[in-house]
Amino acid sequence: MEYLPSLATFIAFTAASLLLAATPGPDMTLSISRALSQGRGPALWVVFGTSMGIIVHTLLVAFGISALITASPTAFAILKTGGAGYLLWLAIQAIRYGSSFSDTQGEAVATPRASALANISTGFWVNLLNPKVIIFFMTFLPQFVSAGDPDVTGKLIVLGLLFIAIGMPVNTIVVLAADKLSAWLRNNKGVLRGLDYTFAGVFSIFAVKIFLTQSR
């Protein structure tokens, strides 16, 4: 049980994680968009995918690989370019397909539903290709461990898993709320289409922020 944080550390980490989980980001924007367009099931798969991305980031921090990535200008440039490009692609998809429930003649149409694997993959890559998440985990997780602790790697992994356990319920609540809202939006298609452009704009803003991210 040496890998478990002390009670004081656990309380502080939980409070910080809850606050951070409630802060909007590309992953939350994606899950809300997916809930409005395809329902809570696909959106929850996206949440699962983003959590898998956090596991990878946790392992990268625990084993020091994130530090190597941010120390290499070339690797960091490739990462942030890929992440920004992926978010721009999502922005284009939001405008092209969005969450519209009607065609141009106003007749109801079924919104194409991506498979569970596709939604998991989308959520996973949104988190994995976000260099801001790497920098965040490099600065956030180490605050709750001692540098000279012989069990520092194990404790970082436990904290990363705890972060997921805290964040997933928050994201699930957001998805369920968005799913409930989608029923109203079906009768307000103009508002719904406006949200498509809003999501596209948010994805684009995050893409620019990621591309401008500095490794130090």
Short mmCIF file of C-alpha atoms in Angstrom, two decimals:
data_model
loop_
_atom_site.label_atom_id
_atom_site.label_comp_id
_atom_site.label_asym_id
_atom_site.label_seq_id
_atom_site.Cartn_x
_atom_site.Cartn_y
_atom_site.Cartn_z
CA MET A 1 0.00 0.00 0.00
CA GLU A 2 3.07 2.27 -0.23
CA TYR A 3 1.82 3.60 -3.54
CA LEU A 4 -1.36 5.07 -2.03
CA PRO A 5 -1.31 8.79 -1.18
CA SER A 6 -1.73 10.02 2.38
CA LEU A 7 -5.16 11.28 3.47
CA ALA A 8 -4.07 14.92 3.19
CA THR A 9 -2.64 14.35 -0.28
CA PHE A 10 -5.75 12.45 -1.32
CA ILE A 11 -8.07 15.30 -0.24
CA ALA A 12 -5.96 17.97 -1.94
CA PHE A 13 -5.61 15.92 -5.12
CA THR A 14 -9.34 15.13 -5.23
CA ALA A 15 -10.30 18.79 -4.84
CA ALA A 16 -7.87 19.89 -7.55
CA SER A 17 -8.95 17.07 -9.89
CA LEU A 18 -12.66 17.90 -9.51
CA LEU A 19 -11.97 21.52 -10.39
CA LEU A 20 -9.86 20.56 -13.39
CA ALA A 21 -12.36 17.93 -14.59
CA ALA A 22 -15.08 20.59 -14.66
CA THR A 23 -12.91 22.94 -16.74
CA PRO A 24 -13.96 22.87 -20.43
CA GLY A 25 -11.41 21.54 -22.91
CA PRO A 26 -11.32 19.79 -26.29
CA ASP A 27 -12.34 16.48 -24.69
CA MET A 28 -15.42 17.94 -22.97
CA THR A 29 -16.36 19.85 -26.11
CA LEU A 30 -16.12 16.64 -28.12
CA SER A 31 -18.23 14.60 -25.69
CA ILE A 32 -20.96 17.27 -25.56
CA SER A 33 -21.01 17.53 -29.34
CA ARG A 34 -21.25 13.75 -29.68
CA ALA A 35 -24.05 13.59 -27.09
CA LEU A 36 -26.08 16.15 -29.04
CA SER A 37 -25.47 14.51 -32.41
CA GLN A 38 -25.54 10.79 -31.61
CA GLY A 39 -26.83 10.39 -28.07
CA ARG A 40 -25.36 9.49 -24.70
CA GLY A 41 -24.07 6.03 -25.71
CA PRO A 42 -21.57 7.24 -28.33
CA ALA A 43 -20.64 10.21 -26.12
CA LEU A 44 -19.85 7.93 -23.19
CA TRP A 45 -17.55 5.92 -25.47
CA VAL A 46 -15.77 9.20 -26.25
CA VAL A 47 -15.35 9.80 -22.51
CA PHE A 48 -13.89 6.30 -22.21
CA GLY A 49 -11.49 7.07 -25.05
CA THR A 50 -10.29 10.32 -23.47
CA SER A 51 -9.69 8.40 -20.23
CA MET A 52 -7.52 5.91 -22.11
CA GLY A 53 -5.54 8.89 -23.39
CA ILE A 54 -5.00 10.03 -19.80
CA ILE A 55 -3.66 6.60 -18.91
CA VAL A 56 -1.03 6.96 -21.65
CA HIS A 57 -0.11 10.46 -20.47
CA THR A 58 0.18 9.18 -16.90
CA LEU A 59 2.58 6.44 -17.98
CA LEU A 60 4.59 8.92 -20.05
CA VAL A 61 5.00 11.17 -17.02
CA ALA A 62 5.69 8.29 -14.63
CA PHE A 63 8.49 6.92 -16.80
CA GLY A 64 9.90 10.32 -17.80
CA ILE A 65 9.08 10.09 -21.50
CA SER A 66 7.03 13.31 -21.48
CA ALA A 67 10.11 15.21 -20.36
CA LEU A 68 12.02 13.85 -23.36
CA ILE A 69 9.23 14.88 -25.75
CA THR A 70 9.04 18.44 -24.45
CA ALA A 71 12.85 18.68 -24.47
CA SER A 72 12.97 17.79 -28.17
CA PRO A 73 11.83 20.73 -30.35
CA THR A 74 11.21 18.45 -33.33
CA ALA A 75 9.15 15.88 -31.42
CA PHE A 76 7.14 18.60 -29.70
CA ALA A 77 6.50 20.41 -33.00
CA ILE A 78 5.26 17.19 -34.62
CA LEU A 79 3.00 16.48 -31.64
CA LYS A 80 1.39 19.90 -31.48
CA THR A 81 0.99 20.10 -35.28
CA GLY A 82 -0.75 16.73 -35.29
CA GLY A 83 -2.97 17.72 -32.38
CA ALA A 84 -3.93 21.06 -33.92
CA GLY A 85 -4.61 19.42 -37.27
CA TYR A 86 -6.83 16.78 -35.68
CA LEU A 87 -8.92 19.41 -33.88
CA LEU A 88 -9.30 21.40 -37.11
CA TRP A 89 -10.53 18.22 -38.79
CA LEU A 90 -13.13 17.85 -36.01
CA ALA A 91 -14.16 21.48 -36.58
CA ILE A 92 -14.73 20.76 -40.27
CA GLN A 93 -16.71 17.62 -39.41
CA ALA A 94 -18.88 19.64 -37.01
CA ILE A 95 -19.81 22.05 -39.81
CA ARG A 96 -20.25 19.37 -42.50
CA TYR A 97 -22.26 16.89 -40.45
CA GLY A 98 -22.74 18.48 -37.04
CA SER A 99 -25.67 17.50 -34.90
CA SER A 100 -28.44 18.46 -37.28
CA PHE A 101 -31.52 16.26 -37.09
CA SER A 102 -33.08 17.50 -40.33
CA ASP A 103 -32.17 17.91 -43.98
CA THR A 104 -32.57 21.06 -46.07
CA GLN A 105 -36.25 20.29 -46.68
CA GLY A 106 -36.89 20.08 -42.94
CA GLU A 107 -37.61 16.36 -42.95
CA ALA A 108 -36.26 14.23 -40.15
CA VAL A 109 -33.20 12.21 -40.96
CA ALA A 110 -31.14 9.84 -38.89
CA THR A 111 -27.78 11.15 -37.77
CA PRO A 112 -25.06 8.61 -38.68
CA ARG A 113 -23.78 6.89 -35.56
CA ALA A 114 -20.11 6.09 -35.34
CA SER A 115 -19.15 2.72 -33.90
CA ALA A 116 -18.04 2.36 -30.28
CA LEU A 117 -14.47 1.78 -31.43
CA ALA A 118 -14.54 4.90 -33.62
CA ASN A 119 -15.79 7.03 -30.74
CA ILE A 120 -13.19 5.58 -28.36
CA SER A 121 -10.49 6.25 -30.94
CA THR A 122 -11.62 9.85 -31.47
CA GLY A 123 -11.60 10.59 -27.74
CA PHE A 124 -8.27 8.85 -27.32
CA TRP A 125 -6.49 10.81 -30.05
CA VAL A 126 -7.96 14.15 -28.95
CA ASN A 127 -6.25 13.69 -25.59
CA LEU A 128 -3.12 11.94 -26.78
CA LEU A 129 -2.26 14.57 -29.41
CA ASN A 130 -2.77 17.48 -27.02
CA PRO A 131 0.66 18.73 -25.88
CA LYS A 132 -1.06 20.93 -23.29
CA VAL A 133 -2.17 17.73 -21.54
CA ILE A 134 1.43 16.48 -21.49
CA ILE A 135 2.66 19.74 -19.98
CA PHE A 136 -0.26 19.76 -17.54
CA PHE A 137 0.46 16.25 -16.28
CA MET A 138 4.17 16.99 -16.04
CA THR A 139 3.45 19.94 -13.75
CA PHE A 140 0.32 18.68 -11.94
CA LEU A 141 1.03 15.11 -10.88
CA PRO A 142 4.58 15.68 -9.53
CA GLN A 143 3.21 18.24 -7.04
CA PHE A 144 1.73 15.39 -5.03
CA VAL A 145 4.86 13.23 -4.73
CA SER A 146 8.37 13.73 -3.39
CA ALA A 147 11.18 13.71 -5.96
CA GLY A 148 13.34 11.50 -3.75
CA ASP A 149 10.57 8.99 -3.06
CA PRO A 150 11.72 5.49 -4.15
CA ASP A 151 8.11 4.68 -5.07
CA VAL A 152 7.58 7.84 -7.13
CA THR A 153 6.78 5.97 -10.37
CA GLY A 154 4.11 3.83 -8.76
CA LYS A 155 2.60 6.79 -6.94
CA LEU A 156 2.39 8.83 -10.15
CA ILE A 157 0.54 5.96 -11.84
CA VAL A 158 -1.89 5.66 -8.90
CA LEU A 159 -2.54 9.41 -9.00
CA GLY A 160 -3.18 9.26 -12.75
CA LEU A 161 -5.72 6.46 -12.28
CA LEU A 162 -7.31 8.41 -9.43
CA PHE A 163 -7.60 11.42 -11.72
CA ILE A 164 -9.54 9.26 -14.19
CA ALA A 165 -11.78 7.88 -11.44
CA ILE A 166 -12.61 11.43 -10.37
CA GLY A 167 -12.99 12.90 -13.84
CA MET A 168 -15.13 10.22 -15.51
CA PRO A 169 -18.21 10.79 -13.29
CA VAL A 170 -17.98 14.54 -13.97
CA ASN A 171 -17.81 13.97 -17.73
CA THR A 172 -20.61 11.41 -17.52
CA ILE A 173 -22.89 13.96 -15.82
CA VAL A 174 -22.07 16.49 -18.55
CA VAL A 175 -22.89 13.91 -21.26
CA LEU A 176 -26.21 12.95 -19.64
CA ALA A 177 -27.18 16.62 -19.33
CA ALA A 178 -26.34 17.23 -23.00
CA ASP A 179 -28.33 14.13 -23.98
CA LYS A 180 -31.38 15.45 -22.14
CA LEU A 181 -30.98 18.79 -23.88
CA SER A 182 -30.87 17.13 -27.31
CA ALA A 183 -34.61 16.31 -27.12
CA TRP A 184 -35.41 20.03 -26.87
CA LEU A 185 -32.93 20.87 -29.59
CA ARG A 186 -34.66 18.52 -32.03
CA ASN A 187 -37.52 21.01 -32.01
CA ASN A 188 -35.18 24.00 -32.27
CA LYS A 189 -33.04 23.15 -35.28
CA GLY A 190 -31.76 26.68 -35.74
CA VAL A 191 -30.28 26.64 -32.25
CA LEU A 192 -28.86 23.19 -32.92
CA ARG A 193 -27.15 24.33 -36.10
CA GLY A 194 -25.80 27.33 -34.23
CA LEU A 195 -24.24 24.92 -31.75
CA ASP A 196 -22.54 23.09 -34.63
CA TYR A 197 -20.78 26.30 -35.60
CA THR A 198 -20.03 27.04 -31.95
CA PHE A 199 -18.38 23.64 -31.51
CA ALA A 200 -16.44 24.17 -34.75
CA GLY A 201 -15.27 27.53 -33.45
CA VAL A 202 -14.26 26.10 -30.08
CA PHE A 203 -12.32 23.26 -31.73
CA SER A 204 -10.58 25.82 -33.96
CA ILE A 205 -9.63 27.99 -30.99
CA PHE A 206 -8.21 25.00 -29.14
CA ALA A 207 -6.32 24.03 -32.29
CA VAL A 208 -4.68 27.46 -32.48
CA LYS A 209 -3.85 27.38 -28.75
CA ILE A 210 -2.28 23.95 -29.09
CA PHE A 211 -0.26 24.99 -32.14
CA LEU A 212 1.06 28.02 -30.22
CA THR A 213 1.93 25.96 -27.14
CA GLN A 214 5.56 26.21 -26.11
CA SER A 215 7.39 23.26 -24.55
CA ARG A 216 8.95 25.47 -21.86
#
